[in-house]
Amino acid sequence: MLIETPTHRPGTPETTTPASRRRHDDAPDTAALFARMAELEEGPEREAVRDELVTLWLPMAHRIAGR
C-alpha cells in the first residue's frame, strides 16, 4: 500500500527555490585532501593526510556533538 507523505509541515510556507547550501565557519574546504587521500595507497603518507582531515573536521564534530 502506497501512502502519500507531505514534504512540508502545515503552517510553514512552501519554498519555490531550492535550498541553498549552508556554509558554516567550521566547515573546512577539504575536497582536495579527500581526492589526494583517495589516490594514495595504504601507508604513512595516506595516514598523514587522513590525520590532517580528521583534525580539520574536529570543530564541526564538536559542534554537532554538542546539540
Short mmCIF file of C-alpha atoms in Angstrom, two decimals:
data_model
loop_
_atom_site.label_atom_id
_atom_site.label_comp_id
_atom_site.label_asym_id
_atom_site.label_seq_id
_atom_site.Cartn_x
_atom_site.Cartn_y
_atom_site.Cartn_z
CA MET A 1 0.00 0.00 0.00
CA LEU A 2 1.40 3.37 -1.03
CA ILE A 3 0.93 6.25 1.42
CA GLU A 4 1.48 9.84 0.36
CA THR A 5 3.66 11.72 2.81
CA PRO A 6 3.79 15.53 2.65
CA THR A 7 7.23 17.08 2.35
CA HIS A 8 6.41 20.15 4.43
CA ARG A 9 4.76 20.84 7.76
CA PRO A 10 1.36 22.53 7.93
CA GLY A 11 1.63 26.24 8.61
CA THR A 12 5.08 26.63 7.09
CA PRO A 13 5.49 28.39 3.76
CA GLU A 14 6.45 26.24 0.80
CA THR A 15 9.69 27.22 -0.85
CA THR A 16 9.75 27.62 -4.60
CA THR A 17 13.52 27.83 -4.91
CA PRO A 18 15.96 25.10 -3.98
CA ALA A 19 17.52 25.46 -0.57
CA SER A 20 20.98 26.98 -0.71
CA ARG A 21 23.82 25.09 0.86
CA ARG A 22 24.53 26.29 4.35
CA ARG A 23 28.13 27.30 4.92
CA HIS A 24 29.45 27.05 8.46
CA ASP A 25 32.62 28.65 9.74
CA ASP A 26 33.75 25.24 10.96
CA ALA A 27 33.28 23.51 7.58
CA PRO A 28 36.76 23.36 6.09
CA ASP A 29 37.42 23.14 2.37
CA THR A 30 38.92 19.68 2.23
CA ALA A 31 37.88 18.43 -1.21
CA ALA A 32 41.47 18.42 -2.48
CA LEU A 33 42.70 16.48 0.56
CA PHE A 34 39.93 13.88 0.17
CA ALA A 35 40.83 13.48 -3.51
CA ARG A 36 44.50 13.11 -2.63
CA MET A 37 43.76 10.54 0.07
CA ALA A 38 41.62 8.53 -2.37
CA GLU A 39 44.56 8.29 -4.78
CA LEU A 40 47.10 7.19 -2.17
CA GLU A 41 47.82 3.58 -1.30
CA GLU A 42 47.91 2.44 2.32
CA GLY A 43 50.97 3.78 4.06
CA PRO A 44 52.38 6.63 6.14
CA GLU A 45 51.58 9.37 3.61
CA ARG A 46 47.91 8.33 3.41
CA GLU A 47 47.74 8.14 7.22
CA ALA A 48 49.19 11.67 7.46
CA VAL A 49 46.55 13.02 5.05
CA ARG A 50 43.82 11.20 6.98
CA ASP A 51 45.07 12.65 10.26
CA GLU A 52 45.05 16.14 8.73
CA LEU A 53 41.47 15.65 7.54
CA VAL A 54 40.35 14.48 10.96
CA THR A 55 42.00 17.48 12.61
CA LEU A 56 40.35 19.90 10.18
CA TRP A 57 36.87 18.42 10.74
CA LEU A 58 37.07 18.25 14.56
CA PRO A 59 35.49 21.69 15.15
CA MET A 60 32.37 20.66 13.22
CA ALA A 61 32.26 17.31 15.00
CA HIS A 62 32.36 19.10 18.35
CA ARG A 63 29.58 21.47 17.27
CA ILE A 64 27.35 18.63 16.12
CA ALA A 65 28.05 16.56 19.24
CA GLY A 66 27.01 19.50 21.41
CA ARG A 67 23.47 19.53 20.03
#
